[in-house]
Coordinates of C-alpha atoms in Angstrom, one line a residue:
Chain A
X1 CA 15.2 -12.2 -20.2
X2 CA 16.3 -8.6 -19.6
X3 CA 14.1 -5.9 -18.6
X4 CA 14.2 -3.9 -21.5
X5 CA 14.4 -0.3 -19.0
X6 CA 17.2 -1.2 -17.1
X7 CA 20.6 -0.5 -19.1
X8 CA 23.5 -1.6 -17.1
X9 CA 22.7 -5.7 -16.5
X10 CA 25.9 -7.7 -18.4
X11 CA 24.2 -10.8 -17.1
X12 CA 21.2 -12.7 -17.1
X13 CA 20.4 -11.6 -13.4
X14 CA 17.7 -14.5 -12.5
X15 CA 20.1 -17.0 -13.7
X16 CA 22.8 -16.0 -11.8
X17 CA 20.9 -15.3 -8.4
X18 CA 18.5 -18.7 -8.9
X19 CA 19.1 -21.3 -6.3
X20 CA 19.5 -24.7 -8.4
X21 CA 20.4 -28.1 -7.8
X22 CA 24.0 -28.2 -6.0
X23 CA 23.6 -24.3 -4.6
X24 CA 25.8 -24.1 -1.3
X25 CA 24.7 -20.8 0.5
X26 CA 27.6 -20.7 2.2
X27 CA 29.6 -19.4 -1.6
X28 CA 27.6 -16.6 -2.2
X29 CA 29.8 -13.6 -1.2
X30 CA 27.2 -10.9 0.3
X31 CA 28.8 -8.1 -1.0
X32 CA 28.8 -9.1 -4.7
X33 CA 26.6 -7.9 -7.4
X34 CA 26.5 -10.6 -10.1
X35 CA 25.5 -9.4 -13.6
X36 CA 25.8 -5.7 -13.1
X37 CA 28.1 -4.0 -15.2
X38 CA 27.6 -0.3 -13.6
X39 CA 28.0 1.3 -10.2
X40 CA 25.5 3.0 -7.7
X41 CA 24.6 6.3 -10.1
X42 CA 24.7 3.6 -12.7
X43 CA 21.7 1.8 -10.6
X44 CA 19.9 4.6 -9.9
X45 CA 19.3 5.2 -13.2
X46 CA 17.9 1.7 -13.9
X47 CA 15.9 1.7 -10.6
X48 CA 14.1 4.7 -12.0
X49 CA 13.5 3.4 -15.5
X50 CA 12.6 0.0 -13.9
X51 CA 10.0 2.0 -11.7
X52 CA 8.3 3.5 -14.7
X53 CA 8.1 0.1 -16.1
X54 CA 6.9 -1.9 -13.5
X55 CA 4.2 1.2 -13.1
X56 CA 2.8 0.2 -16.4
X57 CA 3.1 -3.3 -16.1
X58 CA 1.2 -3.7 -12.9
X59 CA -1.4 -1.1 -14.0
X60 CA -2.1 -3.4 -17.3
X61 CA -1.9 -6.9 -14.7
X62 CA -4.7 -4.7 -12.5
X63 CA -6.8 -3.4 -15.5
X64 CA -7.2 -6.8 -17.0
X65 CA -8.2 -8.3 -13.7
X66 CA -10.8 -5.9 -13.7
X67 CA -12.9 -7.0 -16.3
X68 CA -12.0 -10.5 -17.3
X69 CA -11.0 -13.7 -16.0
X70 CA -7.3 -13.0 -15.7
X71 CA -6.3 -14.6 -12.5
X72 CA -2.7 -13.8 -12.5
X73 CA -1.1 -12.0 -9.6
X74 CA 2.6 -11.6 -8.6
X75 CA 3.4 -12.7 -5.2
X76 CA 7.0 -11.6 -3.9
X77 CA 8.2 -13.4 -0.9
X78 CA 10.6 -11.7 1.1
X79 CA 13.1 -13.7 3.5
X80 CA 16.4 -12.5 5.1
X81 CA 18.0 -12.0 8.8
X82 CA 17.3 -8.4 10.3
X83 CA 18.7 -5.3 8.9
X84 CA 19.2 -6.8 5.0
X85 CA 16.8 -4.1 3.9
X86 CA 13.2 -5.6 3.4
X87 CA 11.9 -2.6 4.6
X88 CA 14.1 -1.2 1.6
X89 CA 12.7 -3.3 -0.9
X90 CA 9.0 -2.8 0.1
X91 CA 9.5 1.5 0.1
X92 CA 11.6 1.7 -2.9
X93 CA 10.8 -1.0 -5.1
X94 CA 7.3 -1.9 -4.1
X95 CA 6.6 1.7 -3.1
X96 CA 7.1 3.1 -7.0
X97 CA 3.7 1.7 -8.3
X98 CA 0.2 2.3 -7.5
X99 CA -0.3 1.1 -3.6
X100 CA -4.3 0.3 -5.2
X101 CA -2.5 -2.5 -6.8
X102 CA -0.9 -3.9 -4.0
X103 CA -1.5 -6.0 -1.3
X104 CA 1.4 -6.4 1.7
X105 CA 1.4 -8.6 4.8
X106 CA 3.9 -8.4 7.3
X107 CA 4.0 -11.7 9.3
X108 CA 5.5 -11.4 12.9
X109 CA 5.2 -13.3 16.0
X110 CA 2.1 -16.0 15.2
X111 CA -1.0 -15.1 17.1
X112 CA -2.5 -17.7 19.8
X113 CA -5.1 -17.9 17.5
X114 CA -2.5 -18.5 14.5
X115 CA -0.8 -21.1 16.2
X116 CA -3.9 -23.1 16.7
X117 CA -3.8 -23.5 12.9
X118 CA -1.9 -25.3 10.8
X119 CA 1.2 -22.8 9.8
X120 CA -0.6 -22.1 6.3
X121 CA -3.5 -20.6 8.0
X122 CA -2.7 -17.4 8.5
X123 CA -0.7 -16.9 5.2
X124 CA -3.7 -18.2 2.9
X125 CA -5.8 -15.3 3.9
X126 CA -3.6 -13.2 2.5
X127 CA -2.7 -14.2 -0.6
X128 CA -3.0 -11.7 -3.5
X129 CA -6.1 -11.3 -5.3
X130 CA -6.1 -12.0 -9.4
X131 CA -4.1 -8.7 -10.8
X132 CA -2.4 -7.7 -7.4
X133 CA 1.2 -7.8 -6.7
X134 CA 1.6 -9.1 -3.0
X135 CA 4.4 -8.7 -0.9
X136 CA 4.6 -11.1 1.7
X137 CA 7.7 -9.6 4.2
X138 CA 8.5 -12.7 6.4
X139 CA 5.9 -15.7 5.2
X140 CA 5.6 -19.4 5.8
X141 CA 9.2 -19.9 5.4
X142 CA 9.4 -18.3 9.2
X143 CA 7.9 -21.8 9.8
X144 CA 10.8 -23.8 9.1
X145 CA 13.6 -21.4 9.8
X146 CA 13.0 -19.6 12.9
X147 CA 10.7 -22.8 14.0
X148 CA 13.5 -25.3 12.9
X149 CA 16.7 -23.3 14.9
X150 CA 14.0 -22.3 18.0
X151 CA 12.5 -25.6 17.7
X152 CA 9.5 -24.2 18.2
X153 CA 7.5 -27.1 16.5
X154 CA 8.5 -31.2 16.5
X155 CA 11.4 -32.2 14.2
X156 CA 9.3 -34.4 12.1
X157 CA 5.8 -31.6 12.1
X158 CA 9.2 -29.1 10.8
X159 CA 9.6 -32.4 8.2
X160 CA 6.5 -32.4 6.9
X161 CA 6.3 -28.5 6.2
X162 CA 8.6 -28.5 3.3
X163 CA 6.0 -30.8 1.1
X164 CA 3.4 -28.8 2.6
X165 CA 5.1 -25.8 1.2
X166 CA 5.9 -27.3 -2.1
X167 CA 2.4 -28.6 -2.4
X168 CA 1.0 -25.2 -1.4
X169 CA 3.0 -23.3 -4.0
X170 CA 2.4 -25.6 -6.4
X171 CA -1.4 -25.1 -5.8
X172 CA -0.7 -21.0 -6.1
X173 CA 1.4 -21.6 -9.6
X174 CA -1.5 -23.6 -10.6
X175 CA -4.0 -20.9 -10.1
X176 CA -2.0 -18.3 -11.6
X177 CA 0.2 -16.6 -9.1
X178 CA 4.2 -15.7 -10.5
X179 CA 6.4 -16.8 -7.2
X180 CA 9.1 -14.4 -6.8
X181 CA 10.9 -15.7 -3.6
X182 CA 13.9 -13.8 -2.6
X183 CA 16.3 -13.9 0.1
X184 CA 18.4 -11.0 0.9
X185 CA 21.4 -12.0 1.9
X186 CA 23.6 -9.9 4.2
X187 CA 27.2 -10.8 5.8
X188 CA 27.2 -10.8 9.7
X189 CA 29.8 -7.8 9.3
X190 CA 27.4 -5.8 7.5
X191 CA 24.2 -6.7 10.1
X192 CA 26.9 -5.8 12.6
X193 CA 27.6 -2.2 10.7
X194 CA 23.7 -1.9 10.4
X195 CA 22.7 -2.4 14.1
X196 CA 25.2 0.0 14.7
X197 CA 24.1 2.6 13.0
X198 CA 20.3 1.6 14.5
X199 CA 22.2 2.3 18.2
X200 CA 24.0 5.7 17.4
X201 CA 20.8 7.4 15.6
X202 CA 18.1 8.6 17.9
X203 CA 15.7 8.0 14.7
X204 CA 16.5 4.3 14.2
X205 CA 16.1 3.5 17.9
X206 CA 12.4 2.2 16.9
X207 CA 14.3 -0.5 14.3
X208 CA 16.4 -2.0 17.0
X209 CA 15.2 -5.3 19.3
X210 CA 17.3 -6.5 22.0
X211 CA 16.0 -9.9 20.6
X212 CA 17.8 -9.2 17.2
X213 CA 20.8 -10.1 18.8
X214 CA 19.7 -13.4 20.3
X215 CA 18.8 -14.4 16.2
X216 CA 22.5 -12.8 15.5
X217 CA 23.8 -15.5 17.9
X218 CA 22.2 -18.1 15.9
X219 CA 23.9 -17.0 12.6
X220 CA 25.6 -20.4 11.7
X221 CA 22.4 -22.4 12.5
X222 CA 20.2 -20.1 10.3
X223 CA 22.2 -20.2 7.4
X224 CA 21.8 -24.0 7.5
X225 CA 18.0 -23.3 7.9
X226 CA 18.1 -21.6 4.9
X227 CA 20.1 -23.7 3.0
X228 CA 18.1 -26.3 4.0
X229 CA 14.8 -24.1 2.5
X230 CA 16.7 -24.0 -1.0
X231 CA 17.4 -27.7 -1.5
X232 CA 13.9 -28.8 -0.8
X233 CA 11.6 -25.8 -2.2
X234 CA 13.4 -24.1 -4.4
X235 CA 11.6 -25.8 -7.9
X236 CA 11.3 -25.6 -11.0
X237 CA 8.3 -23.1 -11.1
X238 CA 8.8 -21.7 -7.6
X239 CA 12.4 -21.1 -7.3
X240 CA 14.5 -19.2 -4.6
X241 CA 16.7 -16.4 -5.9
X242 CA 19.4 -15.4 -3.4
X243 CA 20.2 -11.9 -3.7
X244 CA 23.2 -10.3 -2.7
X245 CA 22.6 -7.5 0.0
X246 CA 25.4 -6.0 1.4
X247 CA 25.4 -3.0 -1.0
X248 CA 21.3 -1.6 -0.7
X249 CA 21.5 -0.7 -4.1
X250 CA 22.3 -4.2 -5.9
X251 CA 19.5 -5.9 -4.4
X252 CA 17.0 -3.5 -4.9
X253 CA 17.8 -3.4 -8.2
X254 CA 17.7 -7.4 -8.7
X255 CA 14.5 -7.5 -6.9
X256 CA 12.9 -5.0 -9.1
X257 CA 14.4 -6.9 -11.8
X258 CA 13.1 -10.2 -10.6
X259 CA 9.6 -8.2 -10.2
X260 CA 10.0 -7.5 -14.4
X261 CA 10.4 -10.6 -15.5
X262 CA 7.7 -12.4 -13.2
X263 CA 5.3 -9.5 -15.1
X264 CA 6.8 -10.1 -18.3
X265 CA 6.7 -13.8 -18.3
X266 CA 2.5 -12.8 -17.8
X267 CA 2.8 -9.5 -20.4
X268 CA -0.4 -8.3 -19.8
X269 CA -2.5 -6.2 -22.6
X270 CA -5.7 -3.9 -21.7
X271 CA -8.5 -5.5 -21.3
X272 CA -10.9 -4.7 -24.8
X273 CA -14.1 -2.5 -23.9
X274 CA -16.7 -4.9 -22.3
X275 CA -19.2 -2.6 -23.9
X276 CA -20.5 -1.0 -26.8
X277 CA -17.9 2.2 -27.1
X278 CA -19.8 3.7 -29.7
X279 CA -23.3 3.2 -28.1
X280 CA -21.5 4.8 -25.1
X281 CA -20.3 7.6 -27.1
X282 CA -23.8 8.6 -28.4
X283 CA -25.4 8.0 -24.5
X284 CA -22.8 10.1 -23.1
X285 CA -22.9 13.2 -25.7
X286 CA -26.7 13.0 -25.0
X287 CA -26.4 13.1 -21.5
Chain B
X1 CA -1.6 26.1 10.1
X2 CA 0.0 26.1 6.9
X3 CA 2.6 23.5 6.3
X4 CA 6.0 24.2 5.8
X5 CA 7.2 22.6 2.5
X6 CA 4.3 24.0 0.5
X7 CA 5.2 27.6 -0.3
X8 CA 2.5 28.6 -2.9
X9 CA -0.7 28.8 -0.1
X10 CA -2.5 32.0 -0.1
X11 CA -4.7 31.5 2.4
X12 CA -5.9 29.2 4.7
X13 CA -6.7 26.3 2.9
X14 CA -8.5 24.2 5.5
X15 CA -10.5 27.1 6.6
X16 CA -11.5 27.7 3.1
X17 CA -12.6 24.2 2.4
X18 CA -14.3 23.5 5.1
X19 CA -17.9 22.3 5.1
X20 CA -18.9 24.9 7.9
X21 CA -23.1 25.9 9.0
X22 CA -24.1 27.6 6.3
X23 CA -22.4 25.9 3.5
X24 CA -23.9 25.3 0.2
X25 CA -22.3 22.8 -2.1
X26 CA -24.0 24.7 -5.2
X27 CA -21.8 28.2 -4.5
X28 CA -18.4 26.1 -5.0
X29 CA -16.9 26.5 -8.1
X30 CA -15.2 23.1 -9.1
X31 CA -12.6 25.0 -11.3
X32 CA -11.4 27.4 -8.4
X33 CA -8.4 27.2 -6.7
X34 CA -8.7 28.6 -3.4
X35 CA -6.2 29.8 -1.4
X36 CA -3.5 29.1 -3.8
X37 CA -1.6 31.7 -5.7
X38 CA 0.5 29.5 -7.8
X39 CA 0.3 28.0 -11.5
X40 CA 0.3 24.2 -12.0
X41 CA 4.2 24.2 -12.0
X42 CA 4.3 25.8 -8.7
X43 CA 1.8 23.1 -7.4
X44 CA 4.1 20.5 -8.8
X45 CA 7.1 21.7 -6.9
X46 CA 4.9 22.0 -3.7
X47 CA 3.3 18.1 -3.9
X48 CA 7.0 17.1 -4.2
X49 CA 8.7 19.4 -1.2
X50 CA 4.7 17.8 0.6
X51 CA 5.8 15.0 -0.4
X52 CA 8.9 14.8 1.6
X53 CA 7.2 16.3 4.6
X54 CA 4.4 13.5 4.6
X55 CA 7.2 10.6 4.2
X56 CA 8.6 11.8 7.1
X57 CA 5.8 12.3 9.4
X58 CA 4.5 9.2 8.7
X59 CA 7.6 7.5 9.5
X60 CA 7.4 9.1 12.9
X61 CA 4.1 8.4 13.3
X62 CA 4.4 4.5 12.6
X63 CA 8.2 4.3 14.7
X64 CA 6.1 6.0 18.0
X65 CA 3.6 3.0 17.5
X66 CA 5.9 0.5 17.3
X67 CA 7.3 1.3 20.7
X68 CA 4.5 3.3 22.8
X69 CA 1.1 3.0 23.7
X70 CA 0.9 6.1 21.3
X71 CA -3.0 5.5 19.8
X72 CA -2.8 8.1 16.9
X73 CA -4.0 7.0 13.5
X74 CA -5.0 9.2 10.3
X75 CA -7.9 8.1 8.6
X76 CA -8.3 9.7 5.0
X77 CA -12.0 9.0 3.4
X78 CA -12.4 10.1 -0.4
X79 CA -15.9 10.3 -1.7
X80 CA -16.6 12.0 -4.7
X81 CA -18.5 12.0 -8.0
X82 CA -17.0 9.1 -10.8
X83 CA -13.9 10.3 -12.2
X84 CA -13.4 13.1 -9.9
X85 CA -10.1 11.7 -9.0
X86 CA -10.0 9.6 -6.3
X87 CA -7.9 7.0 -7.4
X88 CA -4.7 10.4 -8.0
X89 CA -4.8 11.3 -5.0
X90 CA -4.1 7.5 -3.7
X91 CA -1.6 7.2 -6.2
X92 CA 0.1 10.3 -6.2
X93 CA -0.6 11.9 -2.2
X94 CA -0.2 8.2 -0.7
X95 CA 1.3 6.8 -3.0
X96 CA 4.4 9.0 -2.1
X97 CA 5.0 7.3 1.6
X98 CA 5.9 4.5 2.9
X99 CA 3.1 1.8 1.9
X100 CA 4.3 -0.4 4.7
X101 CA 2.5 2.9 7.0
X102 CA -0.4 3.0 4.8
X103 CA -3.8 1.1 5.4
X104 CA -5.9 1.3 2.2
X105 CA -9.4 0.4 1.5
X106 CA -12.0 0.2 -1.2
X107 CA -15.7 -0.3 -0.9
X108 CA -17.3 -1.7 -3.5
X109 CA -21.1 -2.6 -3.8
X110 CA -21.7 -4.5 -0.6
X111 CA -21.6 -7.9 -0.9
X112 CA -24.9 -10.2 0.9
X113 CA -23.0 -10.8 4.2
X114 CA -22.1 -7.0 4.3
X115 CA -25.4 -6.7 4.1
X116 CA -26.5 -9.0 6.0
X117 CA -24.8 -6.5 9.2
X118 CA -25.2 -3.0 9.7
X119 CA -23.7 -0.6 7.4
X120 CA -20.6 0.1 9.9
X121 CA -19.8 -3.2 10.2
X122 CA -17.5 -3.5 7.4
X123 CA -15.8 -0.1 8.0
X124 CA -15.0 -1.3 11.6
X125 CA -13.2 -4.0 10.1
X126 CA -10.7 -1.6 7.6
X127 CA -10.2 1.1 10.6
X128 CA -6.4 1.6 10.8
X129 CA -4.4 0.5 13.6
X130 CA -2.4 2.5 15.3
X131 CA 0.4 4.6 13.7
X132 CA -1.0 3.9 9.9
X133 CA -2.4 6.6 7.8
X134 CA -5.6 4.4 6.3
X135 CA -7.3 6.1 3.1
X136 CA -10.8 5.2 2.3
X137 CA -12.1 4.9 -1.1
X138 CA -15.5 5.9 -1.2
X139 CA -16.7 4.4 2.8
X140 CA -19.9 4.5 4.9
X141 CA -21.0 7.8 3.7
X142 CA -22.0 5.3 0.4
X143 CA -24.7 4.6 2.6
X144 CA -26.2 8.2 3.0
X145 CA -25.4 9.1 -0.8
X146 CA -26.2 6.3 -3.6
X147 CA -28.1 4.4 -0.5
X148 CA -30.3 7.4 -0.4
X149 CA -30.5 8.6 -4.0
X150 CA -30.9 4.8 -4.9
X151 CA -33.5 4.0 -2.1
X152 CA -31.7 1.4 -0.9
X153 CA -32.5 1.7 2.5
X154 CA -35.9 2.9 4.0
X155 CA -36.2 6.5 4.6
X156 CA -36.0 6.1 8.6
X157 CA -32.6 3.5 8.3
X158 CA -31.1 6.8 6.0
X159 CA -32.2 8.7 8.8
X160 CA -30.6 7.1 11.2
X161 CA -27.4 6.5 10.1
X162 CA -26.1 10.5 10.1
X163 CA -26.6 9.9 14.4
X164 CA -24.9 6.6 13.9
X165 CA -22.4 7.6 11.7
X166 CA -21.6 10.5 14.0
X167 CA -21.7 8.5 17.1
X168 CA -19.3 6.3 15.3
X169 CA -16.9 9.0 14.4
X170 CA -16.8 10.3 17.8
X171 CA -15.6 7.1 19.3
X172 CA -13.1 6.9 16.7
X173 CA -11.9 10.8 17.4
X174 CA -11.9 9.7 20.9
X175 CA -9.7 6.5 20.2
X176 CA -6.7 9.1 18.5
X177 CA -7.8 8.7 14.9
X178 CA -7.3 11.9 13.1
X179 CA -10.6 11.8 10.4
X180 CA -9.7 13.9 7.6
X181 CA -13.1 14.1 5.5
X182 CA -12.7 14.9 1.9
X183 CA -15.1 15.3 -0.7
X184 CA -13.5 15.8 -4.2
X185 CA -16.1 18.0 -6.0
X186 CA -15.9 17.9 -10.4
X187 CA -18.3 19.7 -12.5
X188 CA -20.8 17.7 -14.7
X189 CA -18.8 19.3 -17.4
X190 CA -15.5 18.0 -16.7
X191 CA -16.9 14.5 -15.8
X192 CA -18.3 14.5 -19.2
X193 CA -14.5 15.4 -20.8
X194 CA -13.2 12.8 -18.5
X195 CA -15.4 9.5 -19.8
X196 CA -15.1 10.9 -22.9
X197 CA -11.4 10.3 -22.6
X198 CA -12.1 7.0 -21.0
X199 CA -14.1 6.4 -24.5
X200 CA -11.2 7.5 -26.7
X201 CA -8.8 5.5 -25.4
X202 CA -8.2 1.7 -25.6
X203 CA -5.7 1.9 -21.9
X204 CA -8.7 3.7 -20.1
X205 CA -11.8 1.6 -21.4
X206 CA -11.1 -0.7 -18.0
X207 CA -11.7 2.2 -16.2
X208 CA -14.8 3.0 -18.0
X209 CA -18.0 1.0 -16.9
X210 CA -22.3 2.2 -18.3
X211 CA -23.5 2.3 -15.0
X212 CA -21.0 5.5 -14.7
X213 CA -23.9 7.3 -17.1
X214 CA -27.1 6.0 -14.8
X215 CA -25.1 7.3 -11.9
X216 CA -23.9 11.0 -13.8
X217 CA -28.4 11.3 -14.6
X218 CA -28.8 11.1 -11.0
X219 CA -26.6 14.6 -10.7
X220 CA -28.8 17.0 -8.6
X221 CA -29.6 13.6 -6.8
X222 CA -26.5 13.2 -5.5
X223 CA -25.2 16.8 -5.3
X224 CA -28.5 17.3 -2.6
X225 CA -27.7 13.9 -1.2
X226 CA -24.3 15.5 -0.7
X227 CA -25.8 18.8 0.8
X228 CA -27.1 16.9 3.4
X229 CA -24.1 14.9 4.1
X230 CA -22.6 18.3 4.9
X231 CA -25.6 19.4 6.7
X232 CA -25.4 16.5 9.2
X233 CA -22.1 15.3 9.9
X234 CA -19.5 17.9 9.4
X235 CA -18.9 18.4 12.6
X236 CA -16.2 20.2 14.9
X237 CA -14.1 17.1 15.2
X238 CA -15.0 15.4 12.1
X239 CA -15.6 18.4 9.9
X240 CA -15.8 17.6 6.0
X241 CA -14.2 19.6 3.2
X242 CA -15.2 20.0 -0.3
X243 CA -12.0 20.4 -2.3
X244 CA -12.7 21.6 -6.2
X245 CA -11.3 18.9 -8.7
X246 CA -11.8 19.8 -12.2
X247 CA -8.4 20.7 -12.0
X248 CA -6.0 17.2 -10.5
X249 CA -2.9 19.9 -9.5
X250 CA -5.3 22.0 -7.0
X251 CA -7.2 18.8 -5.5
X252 CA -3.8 16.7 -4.7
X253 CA -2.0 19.3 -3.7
X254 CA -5.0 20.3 -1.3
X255 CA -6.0 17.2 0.3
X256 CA -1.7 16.3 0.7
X257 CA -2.3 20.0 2.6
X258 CA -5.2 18.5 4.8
X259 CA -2.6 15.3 5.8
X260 CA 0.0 17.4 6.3
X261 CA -2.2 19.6 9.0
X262 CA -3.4 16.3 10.4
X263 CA -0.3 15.0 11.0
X264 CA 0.9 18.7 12.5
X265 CA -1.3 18.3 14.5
X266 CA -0.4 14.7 16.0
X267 CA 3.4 16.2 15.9
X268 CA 4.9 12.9 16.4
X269 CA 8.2 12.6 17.3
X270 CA 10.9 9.9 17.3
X271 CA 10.1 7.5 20.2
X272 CA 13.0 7.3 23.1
X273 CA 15.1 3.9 23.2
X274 CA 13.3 1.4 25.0
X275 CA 16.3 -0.8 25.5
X276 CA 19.6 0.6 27.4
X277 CA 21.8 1.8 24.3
X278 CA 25.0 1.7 25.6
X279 CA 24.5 -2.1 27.3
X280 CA 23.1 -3.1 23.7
X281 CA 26.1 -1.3 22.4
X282 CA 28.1 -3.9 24.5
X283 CA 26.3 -6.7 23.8
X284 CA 26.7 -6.5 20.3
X285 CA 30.7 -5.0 20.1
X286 CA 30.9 -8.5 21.2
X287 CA 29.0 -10.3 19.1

C-alpha cells in the first residue's frame, strides 16, 4: 500500500523497513532512505500532504468511536538509543493532527511502585482508548533492552518477557488496536554529531544526560538487545519496522507513512446520524 | 502587555476581556471584536507569527522543568455554550505546540465513582505537572453551571463550591500554576447556524448529539448561571474572561493572546547546564 498524498515513495516503504524472518540489524546502513525516490524539499512536500491526510483520517477513526462500537485505535511504539529523534517524531508527525485525538505516554525510569508490578503494569493503563492514536515514546520493550544489558531483572524473568510481550500484543491486535512499532535507528557517528550539538547550544543543554553516555558505552550490547527484540516479537500482525534515522527527514516521513497505512488498513467512514436528522431539523428551527 | 508576534491588537485585549466587578455578561456582544483592528486575514497572519512565539515559550517552559525545581505550570480551562468552539481553540491554539508539553483534559458527565467524591476530586487528578501547559475542556465550573441550572446538587452544595472552588484556585496560584479562565461566549443565533451545519452535513452528524437542543432551552439558565460564575470567582489572581466567539478568527487568536501573556509573564528562560560542559565534552570526544 502507498499513501495516496505522499508523491515521492519508489518503494513499498513498510516492506522494505519490516523486520522479517532472517533480519540482521547489524545491515541496515543508518543513513539510508529505502524506497524514496526524492530529496529533503522533495519530503517536505509529502510530510505536508501526509499531515493533511492523517488529519482526516484520525478525525474519521475519532468520530466513529464516538458513537458506535468501533474499537479500533492506533498505537505507535517508539524505540531507539538517545538523540535518533523521537521527540521529532512525536512534534512533527504526531503533532500535525488534533492532540483531542491523541493519547502519549512517555515511559522513564520505573517508579518503586511500577517495579512492584509486573513490567506490563504500568503500560496497560495507558493504552489508547477505541478511536485514539497513542504514542507510546519508550514502552515495554525498555524491559528487555535496557533491563537485559543492565541486567536489571534475572536472565530467565528477561526470558519469559518476550512471550509475555507477544501474548500481550496479541491480546491488543485482538481487541482492535493497529501496532505500529518502530525503531529509529541512528549510527553511533551521528548520536556522536547529535550530543554535540546538545553540548555547544545553550538551548539544548536541558536534552543532554551525563548518563547518555554511559548507554553510548553499551552500543554493541544494545544493538544485540534489539536484535534480539526483532527475532522474537516482531510477528506477523505486530511487526517491528526499523527505520533509518540518520537523516531526520527520512524517518519522519516513513513513520508518518507507517501511521497511513495502519489507518488505512482500518479506513474509517463517519459514523451515520444516531438520530432522527430531520426530526432534529424541525426541533431545532422551532427552537 | 501585548505580545510581540501579534501585530494587529488595538487595545489591551486582557483588559478588555476581563470579567472585572461590575461586569454583565448580557452587555457583551458575541460578534465584537475587541481590541483588534484587523480583518480575518490579518488574524490569520497573527495566530501563525503566535504560533511561533507559544512553541517557543513552551519549550522553555518544559526544558526549565526538566532541570530545576522551577514549579510553573499553565492551566487553560474552556467553558462555553455547545458549539462555541472549544474544540478550535485545542486544535488550532494548542494544537500548534509541542503536544509532548501539553496536558489535555475532557470532562465528560461524571461517572458514579466521580461522584461518589467531591466535585474537585477528579480535577486534582488532571492538574498539570510542572512545566506543561494543561487545557481543560469544560472542568469544575460544570459543577456551578449545568449542576446548577440542572439541580444537580442541593442549593447549599452549589453554594459552597464558588468558596471551594476559590480556595482551590488559590492553592494552585500559590503552587506556580498560571490559571488562564476563558469563557468562549456565542450568540443563540450563531449556535443555531452552527447545529444547523452539524445537521446538513453527513462528516459533522458525530458531533451533533439532541441533548444539544434540551441544553440550548435552558439559554437564560445558563447565561445567569454564568453571571454568577463571574460574580464569584473572577478573582485578582484567577480572573475569568469572556472572549466573543461567533466569529472563530477573533476567539483563537484571543485566547492564543491570553497564553501568550501567561507565559510573559512566567518569562522562562533556558535552564543553565547542570552537568560540567566542557568535562562532558571530553568524555564524549572520546567515546
Amino acid at each position: 500500500m502507498i499513501a495516496k498524498s505522499q508523491k515521492h515513495w519508489t518503494g513499498d516503504v513498510a516492506e522494505l523497513l519490516r523486520a522479517r524472518q532472517g533480519f540482521a540489524l547489524a545491515d541496515v546502513d543508518a543513513g539510508a532512505t529505502p524506497g524514496h525516490g526524492g530529496d529533503k524539499a522533495d519530503a517536505a512536500e509529502d510530510l505536508e500532504a501526509g499531515a493533511e491526510e492523517l488529519s482526516e483520517y484520525q478525525e474519521r477513526l475519532f468520530a466513529r468511536s464516538r458513537t458506535t462500537d468501533a474499537p479500533d485505535s492506533v498505537l505507535l511504539v517508539l524505540q531507539a538509543m538517545d538523540t535518533a529523534g523521537k521527540g521529532g517524531i512525536v512534534r512533527h508527525v504526531v503533532g500535525a493532527v488534533d492532540p483531542q485525538g491523541v493519547a502519549l505516554a512517555a515511559f522513564k525510569k520505573p517508579t518503586p511502585e511500577e517495579l512492584a508490578h509486573d513490567f506490563l503494569w504500568r503500560i496497560e493503563k495507558r493504552l489508547p482508548p477505541p478511536g485514539f492514536i497513542g504514542v507510546f515514546d519508550r514502552s515495554h520493550y525498555e524491559d528487555v533492552l535496557i533491563g537485559r544489558v543492565r541486567e536489571l531483572a534475572p536472565p530467565e524473568e528477561i526470558e519469559r518477557r518476550y512471550g509475555a510481550i507477544n501474548d500481550f500484543e496479541r491480546r491488543l491486535v485482538e481487541g482492535g488496536t493497529r501496532l505500529v512499532k518502530v525503531m529509529l535507528h541512528i549510527s553511533p557517528e551521528e548520536q556522536k554529531a547529535r550530543l554535540t550539538e546538545r553540548l555547544d547550544r545553550p538551548d539544548k543543554y536541558w536534552k543532554y544526560n551525563p548518563g547518555d553516555l554511559d548507554e553510548r558505552a553499551l552500543w554493541p550490547q544494545y544493538m544485540e538487545a534489539y536484535q534480539t527484540v526483532f527475532e522474537r516479537t516482531s510477528t506477523e500482525r505486530a511487526p517491528w519496522y526499523v527505520v533509518p534515522a540518520d537523516r531526520k527527514w527520512y524517518a519522519r516521513l516513513a513513520v508518518q507513512h507507517l501511521l497511513l497505512e495502519a489507518l488505512e488498513e482500518i479506513d474509517p467512514q463517519w459514523p451515520p446520524a444516531d438520530f432522527d436528522v430531520e426530526a432534529e431539523r424541525k426541533r431545532l428551527d422551532a427552537s
